[in-house]
């Protein structure tokens, strides 16, 4: 007998309550609405159902299950206890608990003295377990005001929104190579440009891709059409999009790998992140976990198939970075994300975790700019125009101001734009810097004839012609104020600026040419379909009803035997119906009943094409289409063709 047949046989021994408990723990099998216990056994032994059941086991149950699978036909309770060194009272009790858990999930069941494992099970570990892994210490809880965690999460949540915003802006102007993912070298380069560490940059890339703000196009990472509305939205709406995307990220957290630009084929990362958030959300609103390592150890032991230690610790760091967990507790934002919009709108809660967009900045005398909170899109555009990003804000320099002048901005207009966003006005040091750079700016122009370098200062032109770092340009004098370059205009511009000069470009007729980076927008990828079936899972009442129906179908039913008279009546009625095409069904049944019970009826028999003759008869026999009967009132014996009878009526008093 095969193990699947053995499973079906064991299920037939259970009552409706035990079947209901199995269906409750194996809901994926119950969702298919099996029509029999044999069909239920087929559903319980599919690869997907077995994987889901095993993934829900704790480490102790996995140790026992692995031992049973290894022993095969030799599996018995005492043999398993000996293999796992269950010699004490506590270890014996743990063995009984694990076997009960495996039995409740229909993974292992008793058959006499033996333990039978479900067909399709595979070894879980390469090495056999030597003992049942003991449960770690239950994570200790401590009272904590519910507002502490929310306030502590404001800074990291704001930093994440700012980091993803700067990443999207950077991908708009910078070539970010992405072929199946952002490589480690490119990721480190991005981290340097964003002034962040590698792990935070990897998280920002994952959030931006999952939120459909960035996508891969022609081997590079570029903003999508959804990036501009997101960038223009309020900080609360931007945070909402990011925290909704975090639990959906499929790549494994903490793994040293290229930043993923496409969803992973595995859902391991998604299950790790959601499981962590569920664990913290299980706390009371005025509670917090005392030690984070206890929470990680508990998750790793409770769901080892989902939670690896390194991945769970990294997922916890991510949750803290986006403001879902802080100070050992789930924040109001984390609870809202887990519950969706059923309890509290995520967008409404997110407004308490980020400040409103700032429209002004403090321009300091040390040539730095500081923004209180998140800068608005307009403020970022002004500061990015003439300053470079630095730790804690922006920094103005000669190169950054020169960049604004290269783009065609006049010094007075540039200072006016800075004054429009300056909270305390433009400091004199910044004004002096802009004026000094503008005074030297434009003394050299590069004309793309292939190409020429022009200046009104012959001394400066001689200095450029003799500069060692510009030797590869092969500069040749064409006139006192013109040099010919062997390199194209773009390369000539780059080398001159690297040498410390501030050239501008112009067309052949001498008009200024403003350099602009082309903006690219792509359609975001189609969202992944949500996991799960197409219909809602069964409720507790539906599970109980299904279990009762399965048990009832397997119960043997007594055969129903018709009484002889009833059987004769049915057979007679069938014959009479075949022999008469005129009588109604009710008349056929009445005539058959009279024939079986020897009661009187009134019949109308055809007598010519349009006339009938009525007779009150008591049928006594029926053969070959002829009805033999005694006619009232004299009782003479006559025969009638059934096919000539036109009607049948009941009579009384005869």
XYZ file of C-alpha atoms in Angstrom:
654
model
C 0.000 0.000 0.000
C 1.418 3.378 -1.019
C 1.880 6.196 1.444
C -0.751 8.336 -0.257
C -3.256 5.511 0.182
C -2.067 5.150 3.773
C -2.679 8.849 4.332
C -6.207 8.558 2.954
C -6.820 5.545 5.207
C -5.570 7.427 8.268
C -7.789 10.407 7.424
C -10.813 8.064 7.370
C -10.091 7.165 10.994
C -10.409 10.790 12.144
C -13.570 12.578 13.202
C -14.877 15.838 11.754
C -13.151 17.969 14.426
C -9.717 16.496 13.656
C -10.246 16.916 9.906
C -11.262 20.527 10.542
C -8.031 21.138 12.503
C -5.957 19.761 9.615
C -7.807 21.938 7.115
C -7.234 24.983 9.353
C -3.460 24.393 9.375
C -3.296 23.403 5.687
C -5.609 26.053 4.251
C -3.984 25.862 0.819
C -5.368 22.328 0.522
C -8.751 23.360 1.939
C -9.061 26.206 -0.583
C -9.347 23.615 -3.386
C -12.552 22.251 -1.769
C -11.692 18.526 -2.049
C -14.756 16.330 -2.613
C -13.481 13.309 -0.669
C -10.826 12.322 1.848
C -8.882 10.677 -0.963
C -8.924 13.987 -2.857
C -7.843 15.730 0.365
C -4.889 13.328 0.618
C -3.930 14.257 -2.963
C -4.015 17.977 -2.099
C -1.994 17.468 1.096
C 0.824 15.731 -0.797
C 1.385 18.265 -3.573
C 4.814 19.888 -3.644
C 3.474 23.393 -3.018
C 1.297 22.308 -0.087
C 4.109 20.333 1.544
C 6.502 23.247 1.170
C 4.023 25.649 2.769
C 3.412 23.245 5.657
C 7.119 22.631 6.292
C 7.902 26.352 6.062
C 5.496 26.950 8.927
C 7.353 24.598 11.308
C 9.659 25.708 14.080
C 13.207 24.388 14.322
C 12.340 21.604 16.806
C 9.609 20.245 14.531
C 11.978 20.370 11.567
C 14.553 18.360 13.533
C 12.009 15.625 14.314
C 10.579 15.636 10.777
C 14.049 15.340 9.255
C 14.810 12.385 11.537
C 11.554 10.601 10.607
C 12.276 11.073 6.893
C 15.803 9.709 7.329
C 14.610 6.637 9.215
C 11.947 5.790 6.643
C 10.257 2.453 7.415
C 12.284 2.134 10.620
C 10.741 5.260 12.152
C 9.244 4.598 15.567
C 8.782 6.889 18.530
C 11.485 5.174 20.577
C 13.920 5.070 17.674
C 13.391 8.784 16.996
C 13.851 9.523 20.713
C 17.112 7.585 20.721
C 18.442 9.357 17.618
C 17.651 12.790 19.087
C 18.873 11.892 22.596
C 15.531 12.518 24.255
C 16.426 10.988 27.613
C 15.056 13.532 30.090
C 11.529 14.521 30.993
C 11.793 17.899 29.242
C 13.179 16.460 26.009
C 10.488 13.740 26.010
C 7.797 16.376 26.442
C 9.279 18.388 23.569
C 9.268 15.257 21.376
C 5.590 14.681 22.148
C 4.828 18.307 21.305
C 6.618 18.189 17.977
C 4.985 14.898 16.969
C 1.589 16.384 17.826
C 2.380 19.404 15.639
C 3.458 17.187 12.750
C 0.347 15.032 13.137
C -1.900 18.111 13.231
C -0.447 19.146 9.846
C -0.745 15.620 8.382
C 3.019 15.458 7.850
C 3.623 12.500 10.184
C 0.988 10.145 11.600
C 1.089 6.936 13.673
C 0.431 3.533 12.157
C 0.628 1.011 14.941
C 4.091 1.342 16.458
C 5.507 3.099 13.413
C 5.572 6.716 12.342
C 4.663 7.312 8.703
C 5.819 10.449 6.887
C 3.793 12.099 4.153
C 4.843 11.117 0.619
C 6.871 13.776 -1.166
C 8.841 14.929 1.891
C 12.546 15.590 1.383
C 15.477 15.954 3.773
C 15.647 19.420 5.252
C 19.338 19.478 6.218
C 22.516 17.957 4.786
C 23.607 16.724 8.198
C 21.249 14.728 10.450
C 20.180 16.581 13.606
C 21.801 15.288 16.781
C 19.183 16.627 19.151
C 16.030 18.715 19.210
C 17.056 22.356 19.017
C 15.803 24.013 22.214
C 13.653 27.105 21.986
C 15.480 30.384 22.737
C 14.469 32.653 25.532
C 11.146 34.388 25.013
C 11.888 38.013 24.057
C 11.538 40.157 27.143
C 9.151 43.078 27.015
C 9.311 46.386 28.788
C 6.738 49.162 29.249
C 7.204 52.108 26.930
C 5.115 55.127 26.083
C 3.531 54.630 22.699
C 4.758 58.018 21.453
C 8.455 57.378 22.060
C 8.865 55.067 19.069
C 6.963 57.403 16.744
C 9.127 60.384 17.659
C 12.338 58.358 17.321
C 11.324 57.228 13.817
C 10.965 60.754 12.405
C 14.680 61.277 11.723
C 15.367 57.969 9.885
C 12.114 58.187 7.908
C 12.959 61.729 6.812
C 16.479 60.664 5.873
C 15.130 57.813 3.718
C 12.728 60.070 1.857
C 15.560 62.541 1.270
C 17.939 59.784 0.129
C 15.500 58.269 -2.375
C 14.661 61.755 -3.640
C 18.327 62.539 -4.228
C 18.785 59.133 -5.883
C 15.940 59.782 -8.343
C 17.347 63.252 -9.090
C 20.814 61.791 -9.578
C 19.597 59.149 -12.032
C 18.019 61.981 -14.003
C 21.380 63.634 -14.710
C 23.904 60.832 -14.149
C 24.500 57.704 -16.212
C 23.873 54.799 -13.809
C 24.841 51.545 -15.497
C 22.395 48.731 -14.728
C 22.496 45.353 -16.439
C 20.343 42.980 -14.418
C 21.185 45.066 -11.364
C 23.390 47.902 -10.212
C 26.832 46.312 -9.869
C 28.885 46.603 -6.702
C 31.356 49.041 -8.244
C 28.547 51.231 -9.589
C 26.746 50.950 -6.266
C 29.806 52.202 -4.390
C 30.091 55.093 -6.848
C 26.453 55.998 -6.221
C 27.028 55.787 -2.468
C 29.869 58.270 -2.787
C 27.774 60.679 -4.839
C 24.875 60.394 -2.384
C 27.152 60.620 0.670
C 25.747 57.387 2.132
C 27.060 53.931 2.938
C 26.628 50.996 0.584
C 23.828 49.273 2.524
C 21.667 52.408 2.680
C 22.214 53.076 -1.016
C 21.188 49.491 -1.816
C 18.012 49.990 0.226
C 17.230 53.255 -1.572
C 17.647 51.598 -4.976
C 15.375 48.735 -3.931
C 12.707 51.101 -2.609
C 12.806 53.288 -5.717
C 12.512 50.282 -8.035
C 9.747 48.608 -6.015
C 7.841 51.926 -5.805
C 8.168 52.129 -9.632
C 10.130 55.373 -9.520
C 13.180 53.946 -11.323
C 13.402 51.350 -14.061
C 16.003 49.842 -16.364
C 16.089 51.190 -19.893
C 18.799 50.343 -22.400
C 21.263 49.227 -19.743
C 20.868 52.222 -17.440
C 18.718 53.139 -14.453
C 16.410 56.038 -15.323
C 13.353 57.678 -13.720
C 9.912 56.517 -14.777
C 6.922 58.652 -15.688
C 5.753 58.184 -12.091
C 8.905 59.829 -10.715
C 7.905 63.419 -11.515
C 4.509 63.280 -9.721
C 6.162 61.545 -6.780
C 8.940 64.140 -6.671
C 6.384 66.965 -6.708
C 4.237 65.364 -3.980
C 4.391 66.238 -0.292
C 6.939 64.455 1.931
C 4.100 62.498 3.559
C 2.913 61.142 0.193
C 6.470 60.301 -0.803
C 7.000 58.396 2.453
C 3.696 56.575 1.941
C 4.846 55.227 -1.426
C 8.153 54.041 0.054
C 6.771 52.324 3.167
C 4.160 50.539 1.057
C 6.918 49.293 -1.228
C 9.188 48.007 1.565
C 7.242 44.834 2.522
C 6.929 43.895 -1.170
C 10.671 43.838 -1.907
C 11.609 40.257 -2.796
C 15.417 40.307 -2.641
C 16.985 38.921 0.520
C 17.992 41.728 2.913
C 21.604 42.023 3.991
C 23.016 39.915 1.177
C 26.184 41.282 -0.405
C 25.118 41.434 -4.022
C 24.343 43.946 -6.750
C 21.374 46.170 -6.030
C 18.418 44.488 -7.682
C 16.664 46.400 -10.430
C 14.133 43.631 -11.075
C 11.956 41.557 -8.717
C 13.504 38.316 -7.525
C 11.907 35.027 -8.566
C 11.831 34.038 -4.888
C 9.582 35.617 -2.289
C 12.019 34.941 0.577
C 12.787 38.619 1.142
C 9.124 39.594 1.122
C 8.266 36.912 3.709
C 11.218 37.903 5.914
C 10.246 41.569 5.977
C 6.555 40.943 6.544
C 7.222 38.336 9.226
C 9.475 40.758 11.099
C 6.884 43.534 10.942
C 4.158 41.161 12.130
C 6.297 40.124 15.108
C 6.805 43.713 16.242
C 3.183 44.627 15.557
C 2.122 41.835 17.920
C 3.269 43.952 20.859
C 0.859 45.990 22.899
C 0.771 49.693 22.089
C 2.546 50.506 25.364
C 5.170 47.731 25.091
C 8.579 47.301 23.491
C 11.070 44.480 23.180
C 13.958 44.926 25.565
C 16.689 43.271 23.443
C 16.643 43.076 19.658
C 18.877 39.981 19.522
C 16.211 38.050 21.480
C 13.610 38.949 18.865
C 15.885 37.838 16.034
C 16.701 34.537 17.786
C 13.017 33.890 18.419
C 12.109 34.508 14.765
C 14.968 32.324 13.522
C 13.823 29.423 15.745
C 10.079 29.918 15.136
C 10.281 30.183 11.322
C 13.724 28.973 10.193
C 12.518 28.544 6.611
C 11.742 32.258 6.426
C 14.131 33.914 8.862
C 17.870 33.522 8.582
C 19.805 35.346 11.257
C 21.730 37.700 8.955
C 18.691 38.426 6.766
C 16.425 39.090 9.752
C 18.918 41.443 11.378
C 19.297 43.321 8.082
C 15.509 43.488 7.661
C 15.253 44.997 11.149
C 17.784 47.693 10.197
C 15.751 48.421 7.058
C 12.508 48.643 9.034
C 14.137 51.150 11.361
C 15.478 53.138 8.394
C 12.022 53.637 6.873
C 10.356 54.429 10.211
C 8.341 51.225 10.702
C 10.202 50.078 13.839
C 11.953 52.200 16.479
C 13.132 51.685 20.077
C 12.124 48.011 20.032
C 8.507 48.597 19.022
C 6.413 48.948 15.889
C 5.508 52.538 15.159
C 2.033 53.725 14.240
C 3.290 53.847 10.647
C 4.431 50.215 10.819
C 1.054 49.073 12.159
C -0.755 51.031 9.453
C 1.379 49.480 6.698
C 0.702 45.976 8.008
C -3.045 46.596 8.305
C -3.378 48.454 5.007
C -6.134 51.046 5.051
C -8.477 48.973 7.205
C -7.453 50.564 10.523
C -5.764 53.846 9.736
C -4.812 55.314 6.385
C -1.083 55.032 5.769
C -0.987 58.465 4.131
C -2.653 60.054 7.144
C -0.212 58.424 9.586
C 2.825 59.201 7.396
C 2.209 62.937 7.852
C 3.355 62.606 11.470
C 6.710 61.064 10.506
C 8.106 63.677 8.119
C 8.085 67.468 8.386
C 6.428 69.537 5.644
C 8.556 70.502 2.672
C 10.820 73.482 3.384
C 10.782 76.338 0.911
C 13.728 78.309 2.329
C 17.294 77.532 3.367
C 19.805 79.088 5.720
C 22.775 80.294 3.651
C 25.720 80.453 6.047
C 28.839 82.625 5.833
C 30.983 79.467 5.605
C 29.479 78.913 2.114
C 27.141 76.103 3.240
C 23.356 75.861 3.009
C 21.224 74.046 5.589
C 17.553 73.132 5.215
C 15.326 72.435 8.200
C 13.625 69.227 7.079
C 13.053 68.095 3.518
C 13.578 70.687 0.776
C 10.812 71.312 -1.717
C 11.437 70.564 -5.353
C 11.861 74.273 -6.144
C 14.336 74.787 -3.306
C 16.389 71.758 -4.347
C 16.518 73.027 -7.930
C 17.908 76.417 -6.822
C 20.512 74.950 -4.466
C 21.576 72.247 -6.919
C 22.093 74.966 -9.503
C 25.029 76.631 -7.730
C 26.051 74.267 -4.912
C 27.169 70.679 -4.423
C 25.593 68.260 -1.975
C 27.527 67.802 1.259
C 27.005 66.133 4.608
C 24.051 67.860 6.233
C 23.175 70.134 3.303
C 24.898 71.909 0.395
C 28.262 73.625 -0.083
C 29.079 76.473 -2.490
C 32.435 76.512 -4.248
C 34.064 78.095 -7.239
C 33.391 74.997 -9.327
C 29.716 74.825 -8.354
C 29.151 78.534 -9.105
C 31.044 78.165 -12.371
C 28.673 75.304 -13.276
C 25.702 77.658 -12.935
C 27.419 80.288 -15.093
C 28.292 77.618 -17.673
C 24.568 76.836 -17.924
C 23.940 80.428 -19.058
C 22.888 82.101 -15.791
C 23.968 85.683 -15.260
C 25.576 86.468 -11.851
C 22.917 89.013 -10.867
C 20.090 86.627 -11.781
C 21.818 83.823 -9.888
C 22.157 85.935 -6.745
C 18.513 86.969 -7.077
C 17.393 83.353 -7.219
C 19.486 82.503 -4.167
C 18.037 85.489 -2.307
C 14.497 84.279 -3.063
C 15.085 81.089 -1.086
C 17.482 82.455 1.551
C 15.884 82.515 4.979
C 18.271 85.185 6.307
C 19.501 86.662 3.045
C 22.626 85.920 0.982
C 25.794 86.306 3.093
C 28.552 88.627 1.776
C 30.984 85.725 1.407
C 28.694 83.997 -1.090
C 28.074 87.237 -2.971
C 31.831 87.804 -3.234
C 32.353 84.232 -4.478
C 29.752 84.630 -7.236
C 31.187 87.998 -8.336
C 34.763 86.714 -8.382
C 33.910 83.610 -10.414
C 31.822 85.701 -12.806
C 34.725 88.143 -13.288
C 36.961 85.344 -14.602
C 34.194 83.428 -16.335
C 33.945 83.546 -20.101
C 37.496 84.776 -20.768
C 37.938 81.607 -22.772
C 35.455 80.211 -25.302
C 35.583 76.967 -27.254
C 34.066 76.975 -30.728
C 33.287 73.527 -32.201
C 34.992 73.872 -35.572
C 36.818 70.682 -34.530
C 37.700 72.792 -32.662
C 39.063 76.305 -31.791
C 39.885 77.896 -28.450
C 39.363 81.656 -28.379
C 40.147 84.359 -25.854
C 40.596 88.104 -25.869
C 43.733 87.803 -23.686
C 46.845 86.808 -25.756
C 48.858 86.198 -22.560
C 46.237 83.733 -21.281
C 46.192 82.009 -24.662
C 49.981 81.553 -24.530
C 49.647 80.104 -21.022
C 47.078 77.578 -22.252
C 49.178 76.599 -25.263
C 52.116 75.780 -22.972
C 50.169 73.931 -20.283
C 51.523 70.391 -19.858
C 48.205 68.731 -19.005
C 46.730 70.064 -22.265
C 49.402 68.555 -24.504
C 47.023 65.887 -25.780
C 44.902 68.635 -27.365
C 47.788 69.468 -29.736
C 46.926 73.159 -29.518
C 48.156 75.232 -32.467
C 47.911 79.074 -32.709
C 45.737 80.313 -35.525
C 45.707 83.970 -34.454
C 46.786 85.991 -31.423
C 43.432 85.107 -29.779
C 42.659 81.701 -31.382
C 44.055 78.186 -30.833
C 43.172 75.097 -32.858
C 42.497 71.875 -30.902
C 42.820 68.357 -32.279
C 40.015 67.100 -29.981
C 36.253 67.692 -30.278
C 34.698 70.545 -28.343
C 33.328 68.338 -25.542
C 36.710 66.766 -24.797
C 38.456 70.121 -25.072
C 36.014 71.664 -22.598
C 36.504 68.812 -20.133
C 40.314 69.004 -20.251
C 40.371 72.794 -19.911
C 38.091 72.651 -16.862
C 40.191 69.869 -15.349
C 43.237 72.124 -15.769
C 41.567 74.847 -13.703
C 40.196 77.110 -16.437
C 36.585 78.197 -16.866
C 35.714 78.015 -20.587
C 32.280 78.334 -22.151
C 30.960 76.951 -25.430
C 29.640 78.936 -28.375
C 28.272 78.271 -31.826
C 30.133 79.135 -35.024
C 28.574 82.588 -35.060
C 29.749 83.226 -31.495
C 26.392 82.839 -29.714
C 26.513 81.026 -26.377
C 25.527 77.359 -26.252
C 23.881 76.201 -23.022
C 24.758 72.639 -22.034
C 21.809 70.534 -20.891
C 21.513 66.922 -19.854
C 18.715 65.203 -21.776
C 15.855 64.017 -19.552
C 14.629 60.473 -20.071
C 11.411 58.973 -18.756
C 10.262 55.382 -19.209
C 7.074 53.558 -18.398
C 7.304 51.705 -15.072
C 7.177 47.913 -15.255
C 3.875 46.125 -14.782
C 3.282 45.518 -11.060
C 3.737 41.965 -9.866
C 0.557 40.089 -9.174
C -0.222 39.686 -5.492
C 0.459 36.248 -4.075
C -2.470 34.113 -3.074
C -5.479 32.498 -4.678
C -8.149 34.152 -6.740
C -10.822 33.594 -4.125
C -11.026 34.350 -0.432
C -9.826 31.636 1.995
C -12.409 29.575 3.812
C -13.771 30.869 7.091
C -13.863 28.801 10.286
C -17.529 27.951 9.685
C -16.809 26.893 6.097
C -13.896 24.727 7.254
C -16.112 22.978 9.804
C -18.813 22.438 7.181
C -16.292 21.044 4.672
C -14.817 18.679 7.283
C -18.256 17.397 8.263
C -19.152 16.823 4.606
C -15.920 14.904 3.938
C -16.476 12.615 6.933
C -20.150 12.127 6.053
C -19.283 11.068 2.495
C -16.987 8.347 3.786
C -19.601 6.909 6.140
C -21.102 3.627 4.779
C -24.757 3.974 3.807
C -27.378 1.149 4.074
C -28.826 -0.011 0.785
C -32.425 1.040 0.263
C -34.647 -1.843 -0.961
C -38.092 -1.053 -2.261
C -41.012 -3.106 -0.921
C -42.163 -5.784 -3.374
C -45.499 -4.066 -3.984
C -43.828 -0.712 -4.684
C -41.328 -2.339 -6.981
C -44.119 -4.113 -8.850
C -46.085 -0.857 -9.121
C -43.108 0.979 -10.630
C -42.434 -1.805 -13.135
C -46.093 -1.982 -14.164
C -46.277 1.765 -14.633
C -43.207 1.651 -16.862
C -44.787 -1.025 -19.092
C -48.125 0.781 -19.313
C -46.363 4.022 -20.307
C -44.584 2.214 -23.146
C -47.905 0.758 -24.424
C -49.978 3.961 -24.265
C -49.174 7.236 -25.954
C -52.456 8.887 -24.932
C -52.748 8.539 -21.172
C -51.242 11.194 -18.897
C -48.593 10.186 -16.345
C -51.057 10.517 -13.490
C -53.519 8.189 -15.301
C -50.785 5.623 -15.958
C -49.841 5.626 -12.262
C -53.543 5.285 -11.257
C -54.043 2.307 -13.587
C -50.838 0.612 -12.393
C -51.880 1.090 -8.749
C -55.315 -0.456 -9.501
C -53.658 -3.423 -11.190
C -51.338 -4.099 -8.251
C -53.878 -3.484 -5.448
C -56.906 -4.960 -7.243
C -58.978 -1.790 -6.851
C -61.635 -0.463 -9.232
C -61.163 2.378 -11.745
C -63.232 3.886 -14.530
C -61.740 3.694 -17.995
C -62.877 5.158 -21.314
C -62.181 2.818 -24.263
C -62.188 3.978 -27.874
C -65.265 2.750 -29.832
C -64.798 4.096 -33.322
C -62.956 7.221 -34.482
C -64.818 9.744 -32.278
C -66.656 7.860 -29.538
C -65.676 6.089 -26.344
C -67.396 3.618 -24.009
C -66.868 3.870 -20.255
C -66.381 0.812 -18.066
C -65.832 0.401 -14.328
C -63.295 -2.402 -14.017
C -61.151 -4.207 -11.492
C -57.862 -5.123 -13.275
C -56.615 -8.633 -12.559
C -53.766 -9.181 -15.045
C -51.673 -7.502 -17.702
C -49.789 -9.223 -20.506
C -48.748 -8.500 -24.094
C -50.483 -5.123 -24.140
C -53.828 -6.565 -22.984
C -55.488 -5.638 -19.686
C -57.641 -8.397 -18.180
C -60.315 -7.159 -15.821
C -63.689 -7.870 -14.207
C -66.400 -5.413 -15.278
C -69.002 -4.057 -12.893
C -71.762 -4.479 -12.071
C -72.118 -8.098 -13.254
C -68.449 -9.054 -12.871
C -68.008 -10.543 -16.323
C -64.371 -11.127 -17.391
C -63.141 -9.001 -20.327
C -59.860 -7.927 -22.026
C -58.974 -4.398 -23.175
C -56.092 -3.188 -25.364
C -54.072 -0.687 -23.387
C -53.450 1.353 -26.527
C -57.274 1.920 -26.897
C -57.776 3.247 -23.365
C -58.308 7.008 -23.602
C -58.698 7.988 -19.917
C -58.551 6.563 -16.389
C -60.465 7.914 -13.376
C -60.722 6.802 -9.771
C -64.115 5.584 -8.523
C -65.533 5.164 -5.029
C -68.215 2.924 -3.546
C -67.554 -0.034 -5.862
